[in-house]
Structure formats: structure tokens, C-alpha cells
XYZ file of C-alpha atoms in Angstrom:
636
model
C 29.896 59.294 36.887
C 27.680 56.306 37.839
C 25.362 58.436 39.913
C 21.749 57.449 40.420
C 18.722 59.459 41.262
C 16.187 57.476 43.275
C 12.806 58.199 44.633
C 12.228 57.894 48.338
C 10.400 54.567 47.730
C 13.450 53.344 45.833
C 15.628 54.246 48.782
C 13.216 52.471 51.161
C 13.225 49.364 48.996
C 17.018 49.216 49.286
C 16.965 50.085 52.988
C 18.923 53.316 52.506
C 18.716 56.566 54.454
C 17.084 59.168 52.184
C 19.176 61.953 53.765
C 22.622 60.442 53.654
C 22.282 58.520 50.391
C 24.606 60.141 47.790
C 23.535 58.138 44.753
C 26.817 56.276 44.172
C 25.841 53.360 41.908
C 29.044 51.448 42.525
C 28.487 51.786 46.265
C 24.945 50.507 45.870
C 26.014 47.511 43.820
C 28.865 46.746 46.172
C 26.882 46.864 49.398
C 23.155 46.724 48.601
C 23.039 43.938 45.994
C 23.232 40.347 47.283
C 26.673 38.986 46.378
C 25.174 36.036 44.538
C 23.023 38.323 42.388
C 25.566 41.051 41.451
C 26.549 39.384 38.197
C 22.891 39.160 37.283
C 22.471 42.921 37.877
C 25.601 43.765 35.881
C 24.327 41.646 32.988
C 20.945 43.369 33.091
C 22.560 46.821 32.983
C 24.862 45.813 30.148
C 21.910 44.573 28.178
C 20.100 47.876 28.653
C 23.177 49.798 27.609
C 23.403 47.789 24.451
C 19.665 48.140 23.814
C 19.113 44.413 24.272
C 15.807 44.955 26.049
C 16.282 42.343 28.813
C 13.306 40.846 30.561
C 12.270 41.803 34.010
C 14.925 40.634 36.410
C 14.463 39.442 39.989
C 17.283 39.730 42.464
C 17.930 40.227 46.126
C 19.083 43.288 48.036
C 20.693 43.390 51.436
C 19.786 46.102 53.884
C 22.417 47.615 56.138
C 20.943 45.647 59.066
C 21.350 42.401 57.093
C 17.709 42.008 56.051
C 17.394 40.360 52.647
C 14.622 41.567 50.399
C 13.521 40.436 46.929
C 13.003 43.012 44.169
C 11.810 42.931 40.590
C 13.589 45.335 38.171
C 11.861 46.460 35.014
C 14.394 48.227 32.733
C 13.103 51.501 31.247
C 14.344 53.828 28.482
C 17.809 54.965 27.534
C 18.400 58.754 27.259
C 21.097 59.852 24.770
C 22.617 63.218 23.645
C 22.755 64.582 20.118
C 25.697 62.407 19.311
C 23.831 59.313 20.509
C 25.817 58.870 23.632
C 23.887 57.478 26.593
C 23.287 60.128 29.139
C 21.139 58.169 31.591
C 19.015 55.036 32.081
C 15.577 54.825 33.653
C 13.731 51.935 35.231
C 11.340 50.729 37.874
C 12.142 48.506 40.846
C 9.360 46.825 42.841
C 9.719 45.218 46.283
C 8.323 41.706 45.753
C 9.476 40.268 49.072
C 5.988 39.603 50.413
C 4.828 38.335 47.032
C 7.876 36.080 46.909
C 7.200 34.906 50.433
C 3.584 34.194 49.501
C 4.697 32.314 46.402
C 7.160 30.300 48.436
C 4.492 29.583 51.022
C 2.104 28.598 48.253
C 4.785 26.386 46.744
C 5.440 24.764 50.099
C 1.741 24.293 50.687
C 1.322 22.764 47.266
C 4.246 20.487 48.011
C 2.725 19.538 51.347
C -0.622 18.968 49.656
C 1.028 16.782 47.052
C 2.790 14.766 49.722
C -0.388 14.471 51.781
C -2.580 13.461 48.869
C 0.025 10.994 47.684
C 0.563 9.519 51.136
C -3.164 9.362 51.802
C -3.988 8.041 48.363
C -6.194 11.071 47.767
C -7.358 11.868 44.276
C -8.473 15.410 43.395
C -11.356 16.042 41.065
C -13.659 18.784 39.829
C -17.175 18.462 38.502
C -18.843 21.281 36.563
C -22.431 21.288 37.787
C -23.657 22.936 34.579
C -21.843 20.963 31.898
C -21.256 17.791 33.900
C -17.616 17.784 32.805
C -15.324 15.789 35.063
C -11.662 16.539 35.747
C -9.612 13.881 37.526
C -5.971 13.829 38.543
C -3.826 10.725 38.157
C -4.620 9.374 41.622
C -8.360 9.707 41.015
C -7.876 7.810 37.780
C -6.015 5.082 39.672
C -8.785 4.873 42.269
C -11.399 4.284 39.569
C -9.140 1.937 37.607
C -9.044 4.191 34.535
C -6.152 5.303 32.371
C -5.757 8.839 31.091
C -7.541 7.964 27.866
C -10.445 6.386 29.736
C -11.175 9.170 32.201
C -14.937 9.738 32.210
C -15.589 13.052 30.509
C -19.108 13.369 31.861
C -21.030 13.126 35.072
C -23.132 10.332 33.540
C -20.044 8.235 32.823
C -18.927 8.621 36.439
C -22.335 7.441 37.685
C -21.870 4.227 35.691
C -18.865 3.413 37.874
C -20.779 3.826 41.131
C -22.149 0.556 42.521
C -25.852 0.288 41.573
C -26.878 -0.379 45.177
C -25.110 2.759 46.421
C -25.939 5.129 43.537
C -29.328 6.387 44.841
C -27.853 7.457 48.170
C -24.827 9.084 46.537
C -26.989 11.084 44.135
C -29.348 12.158 46.907
C -26.488 13.473 49.054
C -24.901 15.250 46.111
C -28.168 16.834 45.024
C -28.807 18.073 48.557
C -25.327 19.591 48.668
C -25.854 21.328 45.326
C -29.220 22.710 46.340
C -28.034 23.967 49.740
C -24.469 24.790 48.714
C -22.916 22.710 51.469
C -20.037 20.250 51.567
C -20.377 16.569 50.709
C -19.132 13.581 52.685
C -19.942 10.226 51.124
C -18.730 6.660 51.351
C -19.791 4.314 48.591
C -18.678 1.440 46.431
C -17.497 1.590 42.857
C -17.182 -1.101 40.221
C -13.983 -0.742 38.247
C -13.877 -1.590 34.547
C -12.151 -4.886 35.450
C -15.077 -5.772 37.752
C -13.221 -5.141 41.002
C -15.345 -3.599 43.743
C -13.665 -0.880 45.804
C -14.804 1.330 48.660
C -14.390 5.084 48.082
C -14.730 7.958 50.512
C -15.257 11.431 49.047
C -15.117 14.943 50.487
C -16.237 17.839 48.278
C -16.818 21.547 48.666
C -18.917 23.797 46.429
C -17.156 26.591 44.501
C -19.166 29.646 43.642
C -18.665 32.204 40.889
C -18.359 35.962 41.337
C -22.099 36.240 40.952
C -22.632 33.778 43.816
C -23.894 30.931 41.681
C -22.527 27.423 42.134
C -20.016 26.657 39.415
C -18.550 23.293 40.378
C -17.777 20.827 43.084
C -14.151 20.353 44.065
C -13.308 17.294 46.067
C -10.977 14.517 46.971
C -11.581 10.774 46.734
C -9.799 8.147 48.778
C -9.762 4.399 48.234
C -10.660 3.115 51.710
C -11.168 -0.527 50.729
C -8.368 -1.816 52.938
C -9.529 0.401 55.777
C -13.143 -0.777 55.410
C -12.050 -4.406 55.277
C -9.780 -3.837 58.243
C -12.616 -2.089 60.055
C -14.860 -5.062 59.297
C -12.216 -7.452 60.558
C -11.830 -5.383 63.693
C -15.599 -5.316 64.118
C -15.819 -9.076 63.708
C -12.897 -9.542 66.066
C -14.568 -7.276 68.580
C -17.819 -9.198 68.258
C -15.867 -12.432 68.655
C -14.106 -11.094 71.742
C -17.405 -9.901 73.163
C -18.987 -13.293 72.503
C -15.979 -15.362 73.600
C -16.682 -17.864 76.346
C -13.290 -17.194 77.914
C -12.732 -14.002 79.866
C -10.450 -11.513 78.077
C -8.714 -8.572 79.749
C -6.560 -5.878 78.109
C -4.328 -3.776 80.357
C -1.749 -1.086 79.725
C 1.924 -1.658 80.456
C 1.337 -0.834 84.132
C -1.444 -3.391 84.498
C -4.334 -0.929 84.495
C -7.399 -2.537 82.908
C -8.398 -0.893 79.621
C -11.052 -3.331 78.399
C -12.854 -6.493 79.479
C -15.388 -8.661 77.694
C -18.711 -9.849 79.177
C -17.217 -13.253 80.018
C -14.892 -11.501 82.480
C -17.881 -10.032 84.295
C -19.591 -13.424 84.300
C -16.454 -15.062 85.684
C -15.507 -12.519 88.364
C -18.779 -10.762 89.165
C -17.281 -7.336 88.380
C -18.921 -5.197 85.696
C -16.827 -3.513 83.019
C -17.338 -0.141 84.716
C -16.075 -1.566 88.019
C -13.028 -3.117 86.368
C -11.846 -0.274 84.104
C -8.636 1.519 85.170
C -8.094 -0.857 88.074
C -5.362 -3.419 88.492
C -6.516 -7.062 88.398
C -4.766 -7.727 91.695
C -7.144 -5.262 93.347
C -10.115 -7.239 92.064
C -9.378 -10.949 92.010
C -6.177 -11.615 93.949
C -6.938 -14.459 96.349
C -3.887 -14.524 98.599
C -3.452 -18.214 97.810
C -0.128 -17.700 96.016
C 3.197 -16.474 97.434
C 4.678 -13.175 96.335
C 7.381 -14.765 94.225
C 4.649 -16.393 92.114
C 3.519 -12.979 90.867
C 7.108 -11.730 90.618
C 7.919 -14.575 88.252
C 4.755 -13.788 86.259
C 5.665 -10.110 85.844
C 9.290 -10.909 85.097
C 8.141 -13.175 82.254
C 5.731 -10.763 80.563
C 7.934 -7.686 81.029
C 10.653 -9.685 79.309
C 8.305 -9.907 76.309
C 7.460 -13.572 76.782
C 4.067 -15.244 76.988
C 3.104 -16.464 80.473
C 0.866 -19.480 80.888
C -0.232 -20.883 84.173
C -2.976 -21.822 86.569
C -3.902 -19.843 89.635
C -6.601 -19.416 92.236
C -8.527 -16.131 92.139
C -11.361 -14.606 94.132
C -14.730 -13.451 92.792
C -16.526 -10.314 93.883
C -18.698 -12.399 96.239
C -15.567 -13.773 97.916
C -15.731 -17.276 96.459
C -12.589 -18.810 95.002
C -12.167 -20.326 91.570
C -9.378 -21.983 89.609
C -8.304 -20.110 86.510
C -6.125 -21.101 83.569
C -4.582 -17.919 82.187
C -2.428 -16.857 79.249
C -0.884 -13.360 79.244
C 0.594 -12.052 75.984
C 2.622 -8.812 75.704
C 1.630 -6.396 72.892
C 4.362 -4.246 71.323
C 4.063 -1.044 69.323
C 5.838 -0.348 66.037
C 8.953 0.640 67.975
C 9.077 -2.698 69.767
C 8.036 -1.302 73.143
C 5.514 -3.200 75.272
C 2.382 -1.076 75.530
C -0.327 -3.514 76.571
C -0.978 -7.000 77.889
C -3.787 -9.300 76.758
C -4.917 -11.915 79.275
C -7.192 -14.804 78.343
C -8.787 -16.506 81.328
C -10.644 -19.800 81.522
C -12.506 -21.068 84.558
C -11.164 -24.581 85.200
C -12.706 -25.048 88.640
C -14.864 -27.922 87.442
C -11.892 -29.585 85.790
C -9.849 -29.210 88.980
C -12.714 -30.709 90.988
C -12.937 -33.578 88.532
C -9.172 -34.067 88.773
C -9.329 -34.075 92.555
C -12.218 -36.529 92.447
C -10.324 -38.606 89.898
C -7.216 -38.630 92.106
C -9.349 -39.562 95.092
C -11.081 -42.268 93.096
C -7.731 -43.457 91.778
C -6.357 -43.792 95.320
C -9.534 -45.549 96.402
C -9.242 -47.900 93.453
C -5.575 -48.443 94.250
C -6.434 -49.205 97.870
C -9.226 -51.507 96.752
C -6.866 -53.151 94.286
C -4.341 -53.704 97.068
C -7.084 -55.100 99.293
C -8.281 -57.310 96.470
C -4.715 -58.451 95.861
C -4.338 -59.327 99.540
C -7.642 -61.184 99.464
C -6.694 -63.061 96.307
C -3.292 -63.925 97.789
C -4.940 -65.249 100.927
C -7.665 -67.404 99.362
C -6.908 -71.132 99.246
C -7.930 -71.404 95.608
C -5.538 -70.607 92.814
C -6.385 -67.445 90.863
C -4.939 -66.672 87.426
C -5.488 -63.490 85.401
C -5.093 -64.017 81.654
C -4.895 -61.346 78.972
C -6.814 -61.567 75.727
C -3.975 -63.630 74.223
C -4.189 -66.065 77.181
C -0.871 -65.157 78.710
C -0.684 -65.175 82.503
C -0.660 -61.575 83.710
C -0.989 -62.203 87.426
C -1.319 -65.176 89.767
C -1.670 -65.626 93.512
C 0.699 -68.013 95.355
C -1.660 -71.000 95.106
C -2.194 -70.159 91.444
C 1.573 -70.267 90.871
C 1.700 -73.724 92.437
C -1.169 -75.088 90.358
C 0.199 -73.289 87.294
C 3.286 -75.479 87.348
C 1.298 -78.630 88.100
C -1.401 -78.738 85.425
C -0.818 -75.928 82.887
C 0.444 -76.728 79.418
C 1.660 -73.793 77.324
C 1.872 -73.131 73.609
C 5.086 -72.098 71.885
C 4.415 -68.384 72.519
C 3.884 -68.964 76.239
C 0.090 -68.735 76.104
C -1.913 -71.295 78.092
C -3.071 -74.105 75.823
C -4.427 -76.776 78.182
C -5.196 -77.350 81.833
C -4.619 -80.997 82.624
C -6.633 -83.149 80.249
C -8.877 -80.281 79.051
C -8.199 -77.711 76.278
C -8.455 -74.145 77.545
C -11.106 -73.334 74.917
C -13.510 -75.815 76.536
C -12.804 -74.468 80.008
C -13.736 -70.932 78.885
C -17.279 -72.120 78.119
C -20.074 -73.036 80.514
C -19.571 -76.451 82.155
C -22.061 -79.282 81.447
C -23.367 -79.047 85.027
C -22.817 -76.614 87.868
C -20.237 -73.844 87.761
C -17.008 -75.842 87.691
C -15.149 -77.873 85.112
C -13.424 -81.022 86.366
C -9.829 -81.460 85.196
C -7.656 -84.504 85.888
C -3.880 -84.664 85.796
C -1.411 -87.211 87.123
C -4.039 -89.012 89.167
C -5.333 -85.887 90.864
C -8.535 -83.935 90.263
C -8.961 -80.171 89.929
C -11.956 -77.881 89.545
C -11.676 -74.879 87.200
C -14.055 -71.909 86.812
C -13.532 -69.204 84.167
C -15.017 -65.702 84.143
C -14.455 -63.050 81.440
C -13.004 -59.653 82.330
C -15.648 -57.328 80.911
C -14.520 -54.039 79.318
C -16.820 -53.842 76.314
C -18.462 -56.180 73.853
C -15.287 -58.302 73.677
C -13.665 -59.715 76.866
C -10.360 -58.057 77.744
C -9.136 -61.208 79.435
C -10.116 -64.048 81.735
C -9.982 -64.910 85.419
C -9.403 -68.596 86.170
C -10.075 -70.048 89.612
C -8.475 -73.464 90.257
C -8.641 -75.760 93.256
C -7.283 -79.218 93.999
C -10.314 -81.328 94.939
C -8.576 -84.710 94.985
C -8.855 -85.172 98.763
C -12.407 -83.870 98.852
C -13.504 -86.222 96.075
C -11.811 -89.136 97.855
C -13.656 -88.245 101.050
C -16.910 -87.958 99.124
C -16.341 -91.389 97.588
C -15.593 -92.819 101.017
C -18.725 -91.195 102.396
C -20.758 -92.551 99.510
C -19.386 -96.021 100.190
C -20.272 -95.624 103.838
C -23.727 -94.412 102.986
C -24.244 -97.368 100.684
C -22.934 -99.657 103.403
C -25.246 -98.040 105.932
C -28.178 -98.448 103.568
C -27.332 -102.109 103.062
C -26.908 -102.523 106.798
C -30.210 -100.769 107.476
C -31.929 -103.004 104.924
C -30.261 -106.085 106.337
C -31.200 -105.081 109.867
C -34.820 -104.646 108.888
C -34.908 -107.961 107.085
C -33.053 -109.654 109.923
C -35.449 -108.204 112.452
C -38.426 -109.582 110.574
C -36.768 -112.926 110.030
C -35.728 -113.018 113.670
C -39.373 -112.600 114.682
C -40.374 -115.398 112.341
C -37.564 -117.632 113.622
C -38.589 -116.890 117.181
C -42.090 -118.185 116.433
C -40.733 -121.245 114.596
C -38.331 -122.070 117.428
C -41.013 -121.526 120.032
C -43.533 -123.729 118.245
C -40.852 -126.362 117.550
C -39.959 -126.488 121.222
C -43.622 -126.655 122.179
C -44.238 -129.393 119.630
C -41.348 -131.400 121.053
C -43.100 -131.415 124.397
C -46.323 -132.672 122.905
C -47.211 -136.263 124.025
C -47.682 -139.038 121.584
C -44.957 -138.022 119.156
C -43.230 -140.749 117.338
C -39.452 -140.747 117.455
C -39.364 -139.864 113.811
C -41.681 -136.906 114.339
C -39.647 -135.796 117.340
C -36.453 -136.086 115.326
C -37.963 -133.945 112.632
C -38.955 -131.330 115.195
C -35.377 -131.333 116.481
C -34.149 -130.713 112.948
C -36.641 -127.891 112.573
C -35.501 -126.324 115.871
C -31.812 -126.717 115.093
C -32.185 -125.246 111.617
C -34.208 -122.425 113.078
C -31.454 -121.787 115.636
C -28.922 -121.891 112.812
C -31.022 -119.383 110.890
C -31.154 -117.259 114.036
C -27.355 -117.354 114.202
C -27.124 -116.285 110.600
C -29.614 -113.463 111.283
C -27.472 -112.394 114.265
C -24.441 -112.310 111.980
C -26.386 -110.112 109.555
C -27.306 -107.789 112.456
C -23.684 -107.747 113.563
C -22.707 -106.771 109.992
C -25.282 -103.982 109.928
C -24.044 -102.638 113.272
C -20.500 -102.434 111.928
C -21.627 -99.680 109.499
C -20.212 -96.244 110.223
C -22.126 -94.306 112.819
C -22.151 -90.508 112.540
C -23.179 -88.783 115.711
C -24.540 -85.262 115.217
C -26.872 -82.741 116.774
C -30.379 -83.880 115.882
C -33.802 -82.362 116.561
C -36.079 -85.378 117.164
C -39.393 -83.611 116.556
C -38.960 -83.071 112.770
C -37.518 -86.587 112.501
C -40.475 -88.195 114.313
C -42.958 -86.147 112.280
C -41.280 -87.313 109.079
C -41.380 -90.944 110.237
C -45.027 -90.588 111.252
C -45.867 -89.363 107.754
C -43.925 -92.261 106.256
C -45.624 -94.831 108.474
C -49.080 -93.450 107.759
C -48.498 -94.375 104.138
C -46.970 -97.812 104.786
C -48.885 -99.274 107.800
C -52.375 -100.755 107.333
C -55.222 -98.276 107.403
C -56.841 -99.916 110.478
C -53.841 -98.749 112.547
C -54.133 -95.138 113.757
C -50.837 -93.315 114.290
C -50.721 -90.545 116.907
C -47.909 -88.167 117.975
C -47.785 -86.861 121.524
C -45.358 -84.107 122.546
C -45.221 -80.906 124.560
C -43.895 -77.681 122.981
C -40.140 -77.806 123.624
C -36.799 -78.564 122.004
C -35.974 -82.258 121.626
C -32.338 -82.065 120.614
C -30.065 -85.076 121.054
C -26.692 -86.293 119.859
C -27.451 -89.296 117.633
C -27.053 -90.936 114.236
C -30.099 -89.971 112.124
C -30.011 -93.277 110.214
C -30.012 -95.372 113.362
C -32.822 -93.306 114.826
C -34.932 -93.801 111.709
C -34.180 -97.558 111.816
C -35.122 -97.723 115.495
C -38.462 -95.976 114.929
C -39.208 -98.204 111.951
C -38.477 -101.375 113.956
C -40.688 -100.253 116.844
C -43.518 -99.440 114.457
C -43.230 -102.819 112.713
C -43.333 -104.592 116.086
C -46.405 -102.599 117.043
C -48.045 -103.450 113.738
C -47.421 -107.119 114.278
C -48.870 -106.850 117.785
C -52.128 -105.368 116.432
C -53.282 -107.680 113.619
C -56.849 -106.457 114.132
C -55.832 -102.821 114.134
C -55.504 -100.287 116.899
C -53.759 -97.067 117.953
C -49.998 -96.562 117.655
C -48.825 -93.586 119.729
C -45.357 -92.049 119.307
C -44.508 -89.782 122.255
C -41.641 -87.361 122.925
C -40.729 -86.268 126.456
C -37.721 -85.204 128.524
C -36.347 -87.673 131.114
C -33.592 -87.308 133.678
C -31.220 -90.265 133.912
C -29.114 -90.496 137.040
C -25.493 -91.554 136.928
C -24.967 -95.297 136.634
C -28.718 -95.790 136.139
C -30.375 -97.605 133.272
C -30.935 -95.325 130.248
C -34.661 -95.892 130.239
C -37.023 -97.133 132.953
C -38.213 -100.757 132.766
């Protein structure tokens, strides 16, 4: 009648009330067996009925309150009557819910472990401390570069893969762990069969037997080569940032300083401790920039763009400095801005140099303008030639002379100036500082100077002037000077001859008065006197000629002139004539012609010489006299 007899534990397993349960099997199957497992239960029962001896079967039961439990049914014996008909079936049901939950948890944990070891590149291994046998999983094999057939079977084979330089330390740590029964944490290098060197980090725990003795080490290995290399790169980058000459600041997205390098402290005067977690504007803002300057800066970097600019900041001691700054936004994996990196360079010296350069440039420009004005105002012509001898600049007089005497080559370069090739004019002149150039009957002087800008001249400066009138005046003056010299010579000769003629005429006249002269003798004396008078007339004409020479009146100090004449006379007059100079300390300045004054002194000295044939004293005296109006120039 499909009735079941259950123990109280059986009823508890199925969540049934021991008092009210009537043992209706169909009711149990209908309400206590999970709908998805009913077919499985029917099949198990059918197998028992037909003596098929089914295996233990696991299925789920549902309690009246909806709780689902897992059970394990172990079919028992069949009981039959004398005819062999089945009277009843026996079996055992065990509540395996907690076991199932533990298995599921273990399965999930194993799955998590598999995911974690796979994601972390962790290889699992065991090492029997007694036999030295090694057991590696596939990831451990991959770490050591071995295939399944090449897995080291012994501890000794594994040691061969450890880098020789790291092996002593690895063995020492492992031996200490074995002796003390503690965990192992090592990082070392391995040399793969292909020669590649990798960095491995291992964590191992000891596993003890039931008797408390150490059986093996169980651990995980991880290939940390990329991490080590990355760590080394980060270390080098950090060292580079620390050693960088430019100040570097890292802030969070709100501008709070997270890190600064030593150059920042050197630049601003703030230590890293003073700067951390503060906003740069609290430290170095100078107040030299308007608010919209910083608004534009923040708008740029918050928009994810790099800001570059120059600003004036303030040091801790209050001094200002010019700073060239670049601010770069840093994004996380999600694209959000998390930090800003600012690189700062002190450009105060460059700014000062620029200001000095601008000042110097304006000074040079002002000087150039002044020089241009001076060049434009000078009477000489000035030409500036480039290295190819083209005219770069000319003053007004230079433009005039340029069209008068310059001859150009086909390319416009200056080829000749007047009758002289330019090449000769760019060399030193034969005498003096000027070359003489002639053109169309006029004369010009040319001086050339190189424009120095290195070992090779960058151009030339030519100075030109028309000296035709000056040379004509010089020639006229030279003619006058020659005429004056001839006149002075003629006057001296005439003076001497006039003295001689005076004596001849005087003696002729006296001889004519002598008694006892024959008419013939008297006639001869008349001839002598007449010829002497004629000679005197000719001498007077020579004197008149000498006086017609050009007289140049100028301011003349008589004392140096008289001293010079005294020295000259002391060498020319006979030695028995003593020459003295008498004067009182004073200025003896007159308006006179120096040549005539020299001639006058010479004539007086010659007369004095002639008056002292036996020798004597010739005194030359200088004194101041006052001449009244309409009076004779000199007394006597």
C-alpha cells in the first residue's frame, strides 16, 4: 500500500513532523522530493525492485518551509514472501547537506584559487624534504621554461636552474626554514634552459606528518621579472626625478601637493615637509598675475590639456623669480584626471639677460640713429659696402660723389673710383691715410676701412671728399710761398747791392769833385756814377718786385721769432760779433707777416755787421711802446 516506516532521524531529514507523519510514500514523493529529482528517485526504486542494485543516489528534498536539503540514499535489501513477492524494501538515507555545502565551498575555493594563480602567474609546487622529489604544476613548468617531460624530478636538478650568484642565499633560507619549520619567502634569479634569466619570487609553507615531522614544502612561485624591471625603472626614474635640475611637483586633482623633488626646495626655499598637502598658490603665488591668468591655467589642465607658460612666483624669503612651467594632467585607467605633474625651471637669469639685451638693443639702436645723423651731417661722403662691394648705405654727400666718380660692374658692385681700381683703394695708400683719385679734372681723397666681424672683413666703409678746391688753394699758396722766397732773396741781394752802389755813387761823386782831373777822367767818373745810378734803379725795381709778394698778416709772438733769428745769426755772423738779446718777461704779440719780420731782422743784422768790421756787440731788444694817434710809428 506504499506505506513507509521511518525512523525519527529519517523524518527529521525530510523535515516531517514525527507525530503527524502517516508514512504515505506517494505523499512523500509528491511533496518532499525536489521536482527535478523525482524521476531520479523513481528510477532508483524501480532498480531496487528489479534487483538491479543501483549505486548510491544523491537527490534533494524540500521541507514544508521550503528549505532544500541534499540527501544520499543507499538502497538496502528486498524482503519477499514464500512466493517471492516483494513485501518491503529497506535502505539508509543520509543528510549530506553540510557535506555538499562544504564540497561546493571547496569547489568554489579551488576555482578561485585556480583563477588567482592563473591571473597572478603563480605556479604551485611541492618538494619532499626526504626524497628530494619535486612536483610542479603547468604554470611552474612555464616559469622555469620546462615542458612536462623536462620537469626536474629532483631537488638537485632544480638547484641547477637557480642562478649561481643567488643559489647560496636561497639554500641558506630554505635550510633555515626546514630546521625551524617556518615559512619561506625568497626572491632569486633562475637561468632557463634557453639561457634566459628570469626573476622568481617564492612563498612556501612546511607540511608536517601526523607524527609532527616535516614531510615536504608546499609553495607557489611567481615570475616577477616584469615587476622587477618595472620596479628598477621606477627606481631609476625616481632617482632621476630626485636628481633633476628642474623643480618637479606632483599634486592631486585638487592641487594638493603630493610630492616634490629637492630642486623644488632649492628653487622656492620650502622643504618637502613644508610643501606636502598644501596648494602651490599658498606657497609661491606672487600676486603679479591677474585672476584670469590662473583661471585660464586651470581651465586648460582640467580640460586634459598641457599648459605651458611663464610666470612670476615668490620664494619663502619673499624674493621674486621668473619661472617657466609645464603642467601635465595624469589620467587613471578610466580616463579620469587624478594628478597633475608640474615641471618648473628658474629662468630669472634668462629674463634678466633678455631685459639687458633689449636695453642694449635700444641703446645700440639709439647709437645707430645718432651715428646715422652724424654720418648724414658730415661734409665727407660715406659709403658702406657689403662683402660683395655693393653699396648698402650712403649719406647724402656720399650719394652725390657716388654718381660723380663711381664706376660699377655688371652686377652693380663698385669696380672703380675715378681713375683707381677699387682693389687698390682697399689697401694702404703709398703715403698718409688717403688715396688720391682724379676724375673729370677734379681731385678726390678716398680712405677705406674694413668692417671687422671676424677674421674676414664683413664689408668696407669708404670715406670720400672732393679736395679740388683745397688742392688749388694749396698750389696757389705754394706759388705765393715760392714768390715770397724769391722776393725775400731778391730783397736781401738788392739790399746788399744797394749798399755797394751807395758807396760807388758816393765815391764817384767825391772823385768828380777832386781837382786836377782830366776831362777824360771826369767823363769816366760820370759814366761810373750814371751806371751806378742805373744799377740803383734796377735794384729799386727788384725791391719793388719783392714787395709785391703776398703779405699774410697774422698773430705773431715776437719773442720766439727773435730767439730763432738770434740763433740763426750766431751761426752766420763772424765770431768777433757778440749777439745779445734784451727783453723783460712779458708777451710780445703783434699782427705781422712772419716772413717780412724775419727779412727785417736779417737786414738790420747785416747792416750792423757791416758797421762793425772789427767786431763788436749786436744787441736785439724787445720792449713795449705807446704810439699816439697821427704820430710816427717809432721815435727818431
